[in-house]
Amino acid sequence: MTSIGLTPSLRMTYASPIEAELTRLSEDLGHCPDLVARYPMRWLAIQLLEGDALLQAEVERLGGSVASEALAASRMRLETHYGEDLDVAMVDQRYRFVHDLAAQALTRPKTPSLTMSDRVDRIVTNRWLGIPIFLGLMWVVFKLTTDVAAPFVDWIDAVLTGPVSHWIISLLSITGLSGGWLESLLIDGVIAGVGGVLVFIPVLFSLYFALAILEDSGYMARSAFVMDRLMHRLGLHGKSFLPMIVGFGCSVPAIYATRTLENERDRILTGLLVPFMSCSARLPVYVLVAAIFFPTMAGLVIFGLYLTGILVAIGLGILLKHTLFGNELPTPFVIELPPYRLPTLRNIWQQMWERTAAFLQHAWTIILGTSMLIWLLLALPVSGEGGFAETDVDQSAFAAVSGVVTPVFAPLGFGSWETSGALLTGFVAKEVVVSTMIQVYNVPGEEEEEAVATTFGEDLLAIGGSFVSATSDALKAIPSIIGINLAAEEDEQAPDGLTGAIRQGFDASSGGHGALAALAFLVFVLLYTPCMVAVAAARQEFGSRWMWVSIIGQFVIAWLAALIVFQGGRFFL
Amino acid sequence: MADLTIALAGNPNVGKSTLFNALTGKHQHVGNWPGKTVAKQEGKLIIEGKHLTIIDLPGTYSLSAHSPEEEIARNFIVCGRPDAVVNVLDAANLERNLYLSAQILETGAPMILVLNMTDVATARGLQIHPEVLSTRLGIPVITMAASRGQGLSELKRLLATLARTPREAMVGSSVCA
Amino acid sequence: MLQKVLQALEETQGPVSLDELSRQLELDVGVLEGMIDFWVRKGKLKDSRLAACAGGCGNCNPGAQGCTFDRGRPRSITLT
């Protein structure tokens, strides 16, 4: 039998002080037969000096005090050479050994070949092109979320206010409960409130789709890198943009993500800035209001809002860094830029679904709860002749409560009880702003007009048919992202009840500058407290003092920014 | 003559499992490592009348027992006394992979180096000199592109020549259990 | 070699990508990652991938793989 020697002939030698102890220790341990029977002695000595706890316990158990003392003595002698870092020295020497070996066994190309990722990165993370590319991609994302999602939004809206409402009314009439407060609760409370928010699921779905593609392809890491480099140049500590990227999805995990910052002050500073990143729950408010006041350039308005959020965060960051938070040296960090890859459908679908599910969870708990509470407050008369659930909304308890804070918003152009009420409930969660607006601007008697008798089957057919046409509209909208308009310009529809009511409301509260007031309103929504959960997270992470700083600070900044938009705009127009 | 035991060791994602499948085909058995939730892959290879038991160790970057996987790999190499450790390396990432080899080297176990993914390495312009590794370390080095089936027969031929290395009898122990 | 990694990090200005650092140190990215892992275990460096488990998610649907919104955050390594 030709036996090939498999036992390595090369032995890795450590620095002489370590070698001396390895020899000594393996000899000492070699006196213990229990150890010899189990372990190669030199190997055991190496692991022990490197500080392996498992094997040390084993040696103490099998070798007794003689072995432990020999080990302690060896370690003691080496401490004079290496201090606490004996293991560092040993691992380092192993790396050197491997490095030398690799240098002999491997010829690397003189100029390392550039991978596809390297080539793309040269452009995408370029000093000058990086930020324009980031902004350009953001622009595409918001065109996508508004234009492509819009037909589906209309479709869900039509289904909920049409067939679904009819079905509920029919069901109630079968059970003999129609026309009463229960019908009002279900139609004006649940359908108007929760349904009003569910309508925007296609918008969120497309936002999450775009975010998933950016993340899965590896671009998101580059954008954080590019933005952090910019912040560093502006004198801000680095790394804060990493939590902010998370903030585009949801502020709460973004606040927790500040834990990766090591410096307490950086952590708090970033925690104060993160809520200005426009979270996905704010998007439905933008879409609703922008579609009413800026139908032809909703994408631009929304893009502008996101950009405003980033700019406010950076500006405030610089301001705070030079005042409250002192000027410490930024902590350097390494960021992993994973190789670009084609996003997989499975990953994208999973992210879209999980994130949308998080939103739906909200709908069933927080939004349902607040919608019902608001319905109750709207149904309760405080003046006038109307009875319960029959009162004019103007005379409801909700109008009375909201009326108290209305003067605060008057200089901003949206000092009506309806908007004040929506913003008040918006402290709970931003989706609720939408549901409240739909509830308070809900014009009664609208459903009856279109109540043409249809059968269940006809309803289903109509739902299916309108979905097909919504899909085709959405497909037609895709080329418009890059500026090609396939869809024939539709005649602007006569404003329906809700649109008209919201427009009238803003016009009335702003002295005729409805669009300007709406823009100020959106800026306010962008900048004030994202939601109760974010507040709770801030308190848990930074303490109640900083929580209050955050709430009040955001309110003041939101108020000032909205004031500048409204009063400044009025001055120029 | 009793079966010879061969352990496959290497970093994660170096094509170890592909090689394991290529060697053992359908003769596989999946269980758990005792006391661990890590899967234990075991297979049989009969070559030139010789019966080999092949164990696919968990992929690890080191043998320092910082994780259950490392502990399993280390215990098997040191205490399981395999007749050969086949150390599979990603040739395109040679230096990082050699760190584990250096640690296996320190155990004194009989070993064979398999430089896998040489096709990827060549595509990146890396020139590998297996003969240098073989002379320096004094052990057989085989180049392979397991995804294309290259180098497999050479490894099998080498395994067929294996003889049981005479070693002291094994004694059970708590770490080595 | 190990110390060089810590030193280079201390001296960098602003964010640096793993590839840039590997070119600067003339080390394979894989080797550099191994060294970073070593320093993370020693507590000299902090890896955001490991720290993420400590973070909460509020009501943002913490799924099986952690907070769904947090997954997009790139991995970063810092000096402690």
Short mmCIF file of N, CA, C and O in Angstrom, two decimals, chain A residues 69-164:
data_model
loop_
_atom_site.label_atom_id
_atom_site.label_comp_id
_atom_site.label_asym_id
_atom_site.label_seq_id
_atom_site.Cartn_x
_atom_site.Cartn_y
_atom_site.Cartn_z
N GLU A 69 -1.56 25.02 38.37
CA GLU A 69 -0.45 25.88 38.81
C GLU A 69 0.56 26.09 37.71
O GLU A 69 1.08 27.19 37.52
N ALA A 70 0.83 25.03 36.96
CA ALA A 70 1.77 25.15 35.84
C ALA A 70 1.26 26.18 34.84
O ALA A 70 2.01 27.02 34.33
N LEU A 71 -0.08 26.13 34.57
CA LEU A 71 -0.68 27.07 33.63
C LEU A 71 -0.58 28.49 34.16
O LEU A 71 -0.17 29.42 33.44
N ALA A 72 -0.93 28.66 35.44
CA ALA A 72 -0.89 30.00 36.03
C ALA A 72 0.52 30.57 35.97
O ALA A 72 0.72 31.74 35.66
N ALA A 73 1.51 29.72 36.25
CA ALA A 73 2.90 30.17 36.24
C ALA A 73 3.33 30.60 34.84
O ALA A 73 3.97 31.64 34.66
N SER A 74 2.94 29.80 33.84
CA SER A 74 3.29 30.15 32.46
C SER A 74 2.68 31.49 32.08
O SER A 74 3.34 32.34 31.47
N ARG A 75 1.41 31.66 32.45
CA ARG A 75 0.72 32.90 32.11
C ARG A 75 1.41 34.09 32.78
O ARG A 75 1.60 35.13 32.17
N MET A 76 1.77 33.89 34.04
CA MET A 76 2.42 34.95 34.80
C MET A 76 3.71 35.40 34.12
O MET A 76 3.98 36.58 33.95
N ARG A 77 4.52 34.42 33.70
CA ARG A 77 5.80 34.77 33.06
C ARG A 77 5.58 35.51 31.75
O ARG A 77 6.32 36.41 31.39
N LEU A 78 4.51 35.14 31.05
CA LEU A 78 4.26 35.79 29.76
C LEU A 78 3.67 37.19 29.93
O LEU A 78 3.74 38.03 29.02
N GLU A 79 3.09 37.42 31.07
CA GLU A 79 2.45 38.72 31.29
C GLU A 79 3.47 39.86 31.21
O GLU A 79 3.15 40.96 30.75
N THR A 80 4.72 39.59 31.62
CA THR A 80 5.73 40.63 31.55
C THR A 80 6.00 41.04 30.10
O THR A 80 6.37 42.16 29.82
N HIS A 81 5.80 40.09 29.17
CA HIS A 81 6.02 40.41 27.76
C HIS A 81 4.79 41.03 27.10
O HIS A 81 4.90 41.94 26.31
N TYR A 82 3.64 40.46 27.43
CA TYR A 82 2.46 40.80 26.64
C TYR A 82 1.35 41.49 27.43
O TYR A 82 0.33 41.85 26.85
N GLY A 83 1.53 41.63 28.73
CA GLY A 83 0.47 42.23 29.53
C GLY A 83 -0.79 41.39 29.45
O GLY A 83 -0.75 40.17 29.53
N GLU A 84 -1.90 42.08 29.23
CA GLU A 84 -3.19 41.38 29.17
C GLU A 84 -3.43 40.77 27.78
O GLU A 84 -4.41 40.06 27.60
N ASP A 85 -2.58 41.11 26.83
CA ASP A 85 -2.91 40.80 25.45
C ASP A 85 -2.19 39.59 24.87
O ASP A 85 -1.83 39.57 23.71
N LEU A 86 -2.02 38.57 25.69
CA LEU A 86 -1.35 37.37 25.20
C LEU A 86 -2.14 36.75 24.04
O LEU A 86 -1.57 36.36 23.02
N ASP A 87 -3.45 36.68 24.21
CA ASP A 87 -4.26 36.08 23.14
C ASP A 87 -4.17 36.90 21.86
O ASP A 87 -4.09 36.35 20.76
N VAL A 88 -4.17 38.24 22.00
CA VAL A 88 -4.03 39.09 20.81
C VAL A 88 -2.73 38.76 20.10
O VAL A 88 -2.69 38.58 18.88
N ALA A 89 -1.65 38.63 20.88
CA ALA A 89 -0.35 38.34 20.28
C ALA A 89 -0.37 37.00 19.56
O ALA A 89 0.15 36.87 18.44
N MET A 90 -0.99 35.99 20.18
CA MET A 90 -0.99 34.66 19.56
C MET A 90 -1.82 34.63 18.28
O MET A 90 -1.41 34.07 17.27
N VAL A 91 -3.01 35.25 18.35
CA VAL A 91 -3.85 35.28 17.14
C VAL A 91 -3.13 36.08 16.06
O VAL A 91 -3.13 35.71 14.88
N ASP A 92 -2.50 37.17 16.45
CA ASP A 92 -1.78 37.99 15.49
C ASP A 92 -0.68 37.19 14.81
O ASP A 92 -0.50 37.26 13.59
N GLN A 93 0.05 36.41 15.59
CA GLN A 93 1.13 35.62 15.00
C GLN A 93 0.59 34.56 14.07
O GLN A 93 1.20 34.22 13.06
N ARG A 94 -0.59 34.04 14.38
CA ARG A 94 -1.21 33.07 13.49
C ARG A 94 -1.58 33.76 12.17
O ARG A 94 -1.39 33.21 11.09
N TYR A 95 -2.13 34.98 12.29
CA TYR A 95 -2.46 35.73 11.07
C TYR A 95 -1.22 35.99 10.23
O TYR A 95 -1.24 35.92 9.01
N ARG A 96 -0.10 36.31 10.88
CA ARG A 96 1.14 36.56 10.14
C ARG A 96 1.62 35.31 9.43
O ARG A 96 2.02 35.34 8.26
N PHE A 97 1.54 34.19 10.14
CA PHE A 97 1.94 32.91 9.56
C PHE A 97 1.12 32.63 8.30
O PHE A 97 1.65 32.30 7.23
N VAL A 98 -0.20 32.84 8.44
CA VAL A 98 -1.12 32.59 7.32
C VAL A 98 -0.83 33.57 6.18
O VAL A 98 -0.84 33.21 5.01
N HIS A 99 -0.55 34.81 6.55
CA HIS A 99 -0.27 35.84 5.55
C HIS A 99 0.97 35.46 4.73
O HIS A 99 0.96 35.57 3.50
N ASP A 100 2.00 35.01 5.41
CA ASP A 100 3.24 34.61 4.71
C ASP A 100 2.97 33.41 3.81
O ASP A 100 3.43 33.36 2.66
N LEU A 101 2.23 32.45 4.34
CA LEU A 101 1.91 31.26 3.58
C LEU A 101 1.14 31.63 2.31
O LEU A 101 1.45 31.17 1.21
N ALA A 102 0.14 32.51 2.49
CA ALA A 102 -0.69 32.92 1.36
C ALA A 102 0.16 33.68 0.34
O ALA A 102 -0.02 33.53 -0.87
N ALA A 103 1.09 34.49 0.85
CA ALA A 103 1.94 35.28 -0.06
C ALA A 103 2.77 34.35 -0.95
O ALA A 103 3.04 34.67 -2.11
N GLN A 104 3.17 33.20 -0.41
CA GLN A 104 3.96 32.27 -1.21
C GLN A 104 3.10 31.47 -2.17
O GLN A 104 3.52 31.17 -3.28
N ALA A 105 1.91 31.12 -1.73
CA ALA A 105 1.09 30.20 -2.52
C ALA A 105 0.18 30.91 -3.50
O ALA A 105 -0.55 30.27 -4.24
N LEU A 106 0.24 32.23 -3.49
CA LEU A 106 -0.74 32.97 -4.27
C LEU A 106 -0.08 34.17 -4.92
O LEU A 106 0.63 34.92 -4.27
N THR A 107 -0.29 34.31 -6.23
CA THR A 107 0.16 35.53 -6.90
C THR A 107 -1.08 36.35 -7.20
O THR A 107 -1.95 35.92 -7.96
N ARG A 108 -1.14 37.51 -6.59
CA ARG A 108 -2.29 38.38 -6.83
C ARG A 108 -2.01 39.23 -8.06
O ARG A 108 -0.86 39.57 -8.33
N PRO A 109 -3.04 39.58 -8.81
CA PRO A 109 -2.82 40.44 -9.98
C PRO A 109 -2.28 41.81 -9.54
O PRO A 109 -2.64 42.29 -8.46
N LYS A 110 -1.43 42.38 -10.38
CA LYS A 110 -0.83 43.67 -10.01
C LYS A 110 -1.90 44.71 -9.78
O LYS A 110 -1.90 45.43 -8.81
N THR A 111 -2.82 44.80 -10.78
CA THR A 111 -3.95 45.70 -10.58
C THR A 111 -5.18 44.84 -10.36
O THR A 111 -5.59 44.11 -11.26
N PRO A 112 -5.74 44.88 -9.14
CA PRO A 112 -6.87 44.02 -8.86
C PRO A 112 -8.02 44.29 -9.82
O PRO A 112 -8.32 45.45 -10.12
N SER A 113 -8.57 43.22 -10.36
CA SER A 113 -9.66 43.40 -11.32
C SER A 113 -10.87 43.99 -10.61
O SER A 113 -11.19 43.63 -9.49
N LEU A 114 -11.52 44.92 -11.29
CA LEU A 114 -12.67 45.58 -10.68
C LEU A 114 -13.91 44.72 -10.88
O LEU A 114 -14.19 44.27 -11.99
N THR A 115 -14.63 44.50 -9.82
CA THR A 115 -15.87 43.77 -9.96
C THR A 115 -16.94 44.74 -10.45
O THR A 115 -16.74 45.95 -10.48
N MET A 116 -18.08 44.17 -10.81
CA MET A 116 -19.20 44.99 -11.25
C MET A 116 -19.57 45.99 -10.15
O MET A 116 -19.79 47.18 -10.40
N SER A 117 -19.61 45.49 -8.91
CA SER A 117 -19.97 46.35 -7.77
C SER A 117 -19.00 47.52 -7.66
O SER A 117 -19.41 48.66 -7.42
N ASP A 118 -17.69 47.23 -7.82
CA ASP A 118 -16.69 48.30 -7.74
C ASP A 118 -16.97 49.38 -8.77
O ASP A 118 -16.91 50.57 -8.47
N ARG A 119 -17.26 48.91 -9.99
CA ARG A 119 -17.50 49.88 -11.06
C ARG A 119 -18.71 50.75 -10.76
O ARG A 119 -18.67 51.97 -10.93
N VAL A 120 -19.81 50.11 -10.32
CA VAL A 120 -21.01 50.87 -10.01
C VAL A 120 -20.74 51.84 -8.86
O VAL A 120 -21.14 53.01 -8.89
N ASP A 121 -19.99 51.36 -7.87
CA ASP A 121 -19.72 52.20 -6.71
C ASP A 121 -18.91 53.44 -7.06
O ASP A 121 -19.04 54.47 -6.41
N ARG A 122 -18.04 53.30 -8.06
CA ARG A 122 -17.25 54.47 -8.46
C ARG A 122 -18.16 55.63 -8.82
O ARG A 122 -17.82 56.80 -8.60
N ILE A 123 -19.31 55.30 -9.42
CA ILE A 123 -20.24 56.35 -9.80
C ILE A 123 -21.17 56.70 -8.65
O ILE A 123 -21.32 57.85 -8.28
N VAL A 124 -21.77 55.65 -8.08
CA VAL A 124 -22.82 55.87 -7.09
C VAL A 124 -22.31 56.53 -5.80
O VAL A 124 -23.00 57.33 -5.19
N THR A 125 -21.08 56.18 -5.40
CA THR A 125 -20.56 56.80 -4.19
C THR A 125 -19.55 57.90 -4.52
O THR A 125 -18.78 58.31 -3.66
N ASN A 126 -19.59 58.35 -5.75
CA ASN A 126 -18.69 59.43 -6.16
C ASN A 126 -18.97 60.69 -5.34
O ASN A 126 -20.10 60.99 -5.00
N ARG A 127 -17.89 61.39 -5.05
CA ARG A 127 -17.95 62.59 -4.23
C ARG A 127 -19.01 63.59 -4.72
O ARG A 127 -19.70 64.22 -3.94
N TRP A 128 -19.09 63.74 -6.04
CA TRP A 128 -20.00 64.75 -6.59
C TRP A 128 -21.32 64.17 -7.06
O TRP A 128 -22.34 64.84 -7.00
N LEU A 129 -21.27 62.93 -7.58
CA LEU A 129 -22.49 62.36 -8.15
C LEU A 129 -23.36 61.67 -7.10
O LEU A 129 -24.56 61.50 -7.30
N GLY A 130 -22.75 61.28 -5.99
CA GLY A 130 -23.47 60.47 -5.00
C GLY A 130 -24.79 61.07 -4.56
O GLY A 130 -25.82 60.39 -4.57
N ILE A 131 -24.76 62.35 -4.20
CA ILE A 131 -25.99 62.95 -3.66
C ILE A 131 -27.03 63.20 -4.76
O ILE A 131 -28.20 62.87 -4.55
N PRO A 132 -26.63 63.72 -5.92
CA PRO A 132 -27.65 63.82 -6.98
C PRO A 132 -28.30 62.47 -7.32
O PRO A 132 -29.50 62.41 -7.55
N ILE A 133 -27.52 61.41 -7.31
CA ILE A 133 -28.10 60.09 -7.62
C ILE A 133 -29.09 59.69 -6.54
O ILE A 133 -30.18 59.20 -6.82
N PHE A 134 -28.72 59.95 -5.29
CA PHE A 134 -29.62 59.64 -4.18
C PHE A 134 -30.95 60.40 -4.34
O PHE A 134 -32.03 59.82 -4.23
N LEU A 135 -30.83 61.68 -4.64
CA LEU A 135 -32.04 62.49 -4.79
C LEU A 135 -32.87 62.02 -5.99
O LEU A 135 -34.10 61.94 -5.91
N GLY A 136 -32.17 61.68 -7.08
CA GLY A 136 -32.88 61.21 -8.26
C GLY A 136 -33.67 59.94 -7.97
O GLY A 136 -34.83 59.80 -8.37
N LEU A 137 -33.06 59.01 -7.24
CA LEU A 137 -33.75 57.77 -6.92
C LEU A 137 -34.94 58.03 -6.01
O LEU A 137 -36.00 57.43 -6.17
N MET A 138 -34.75 58.96 -5.06
CA MET A 138 -35.87 59.31 -4.18
C MET A 138 -37.04 59.85 -4.99
O MET A 138 -38.19 59.54 -4.74
N TRP A 139 -36.71 60.66 -5.97
CA TRP A 139 -37.72 61.23 -6.84
C TRP A 139 -38.51 60.12 -7.54
O TRP A 139 -39.75 60.12 -7.55
N VAL A 140 -37.78 59.14 -8.07
CA VAL A 140 -38.45 58.01 -8.73
C VAL A 140 -39.36 57.29 -7.74
O VAL A 140 -40.50 56.93 -8.06
N VAL A 141 -38.87 57.10 -6.51
CA VAL A 141 -39.66 56.39 -5.51
C VAL A 141 -41.00 57.10 -5.27
O VAL A 141 -42.05 56.46 -5.22
N PHE A 142 -40.97 58.43 -5.18
CA PHE A 142 -42.22 59.12 -4.85
C PHE A 142 -43.13 59.29 -6.04
O PHE A 142 -44.35 59.30 -5.88
N LYS A 143 -42.55 59.33 -7.23
CA LYS A 143 -43.40 59.29 -8.41
C LYS A 143 -44.12 57.95 -8.44
O LYS A 143 -45.32 57.86 -8.70
N LEU A 144 -43.35 56.90 -8.14
CA LEU A 144 -43.92 55.55 -8.15
C LEU A 144 -45.04 55.43 -7.13
O LEU A 144 -46.13 54.94 -7.44
N THR A 145 -44.78 55.89 -5.92
CA THR A 145 -45.77 55.70 -4.87
C THR A 145 -47.03 56.51 -5.15
O THR A 145 -48.11 56.10 -4.76
N THR A 146 -46.91 57.65 -5.81
CA THR A 146 -48.12 58.42 -6.05
C THR A 146 -48.80 58.02 -7.35
O THR A 146 -49.97 57.66 -7.36
N ASP A 147 -48.06 58.03 -8.45
CA ASP A 147 -48.71 57.81 -9.75
C ASP A 147 -49.19 56.38 -9.94
O ASP A 147 -50.30 56.13 -10.39
N VAL A 148 -48.33 55.42 -9.62
CA VAL A 148 -48.70 54.04 -9.90
C VAL A 148 -49.75 53.56 -8.90
O VAL A 148 -50.64 52.78 -9.24
N ALA A 149 -49.67 54.05 -7.67
CA ALA A 149 -50.61 53.57 -6.67
C ALA A 149 -51.98 54.24 -6.80
O ALA A 149 -52.97 53.67 -6.37
N ALA A 150 -52.02 55.43 -7.41
CA ALA A 150 -53.26 56.21 -7.41
C ALA A 150 -54.49 55.46 -7.94
O ALA A 150 -55.54 55.48 -7.29
N PRO A 151 -54.38 54.77 -9.10
CA PRO A 151 -55.57 54.07 -9.58
C PRO A 151 -56.10 53.04 -8.58
O PRO A 151 -57.31 52.86 -8.45
N PHE A 152 -55.19 52.38 -7.86
CA PHE A 152 -55.62 51.38 -6.89
C PHE A 152 -56.26 52.03 -5.67
O PHE A 152 -57.18 51.48 -5.06
N VAL A 153 -55.75 53.20 -5.30
CA VAL A 153 -56.36 53.94 -4.20
C VAL A 153 -57.80 54.26 -4.55
O VAL A 153 -58.72 54.02 -3.76
N ASP A 154 -58.01 54.75 -5.77
CA ASP A 154 -59.37 55.07 -6.20
C ASP A 154 -60.24 53.82 -6.19
O ASP A 154 -61.42 53.86 -5.84
N TRP A 155 -59.63 52.71 -6.58
CA TRP A 155 -60.40 51.46 -6.66
C TRP A 155 -60.87 51.03 -5.27
O TRP A 155 -62.05 50.76 -5.07
N ILE A 156 -59.95 51.00 -4.29
CA ILE A 156 -60.35 50.58 -2.95
C ILE A 156 -61.39 51.55 -2.38
O ILE A 156 -62.37 51.15 -1.76
N ASP A 157 -61.17 52.83 -2.66
CA ASP A 157 -62.10 53.84 -2.18
C ASP A 157 -63.50 53.57 -2.73
O ASP A 157 -64.49 53.58 -2.00
N ALA A 158 -63.55 53.29 -4.04
CA ALA A 158 -64.85 53.05 -4.67
C ALA A 158 -65.50 51.80 -4.09
O ALA A 158 -66.69 51.76 -3.85
N VAL A 159 -64.68 50.77 -3.84
CA VAL A 159 -65.23 49.52 -3.29
C VAL A 159 -65.79 49.74 -1.89
O VAL A 159 -66.89 49.29 -1.56
N LEU A 160 -65.05 50.47 -1.08
CA LEU A 160 -65.47 50.65 0.32
C LEU A 160 -66.68 51.55 0.44
O LEU A 160 -67.62 51.24 1.17
N THR A 161 -66.65 52.68 -0.28
CA THR A 161 -67.78 53.60 -0.13
C THR A 161 -68.97 53.13 -0.94
O THR A 161 -70.11 53.43 -0.60
N GLY A 162 -68.75 52.36 -1.99
CA GLY A 162 -69.84 51.82 -2.80
C GLY A 162 -70.37 50.51 -2.23
O GLY A 162 -71.07 50.51 -1.22
N PRO A 163 -70.01 49.40 -2.88
CA PRO A 163 -70.58 48.10 -2.53
C PRO A 163 -70.51 47.76 -1.04
O PRO A 163 -71.51 47.35 -0.47
N VAL A 164 -69.35 47.94 -0.42
CA VAL A 164 -69.22 47.49 0.97
C VAL A 164 -70.20 48.24 1.87
O VAL A 164 -70.87 47.64 2.72
#
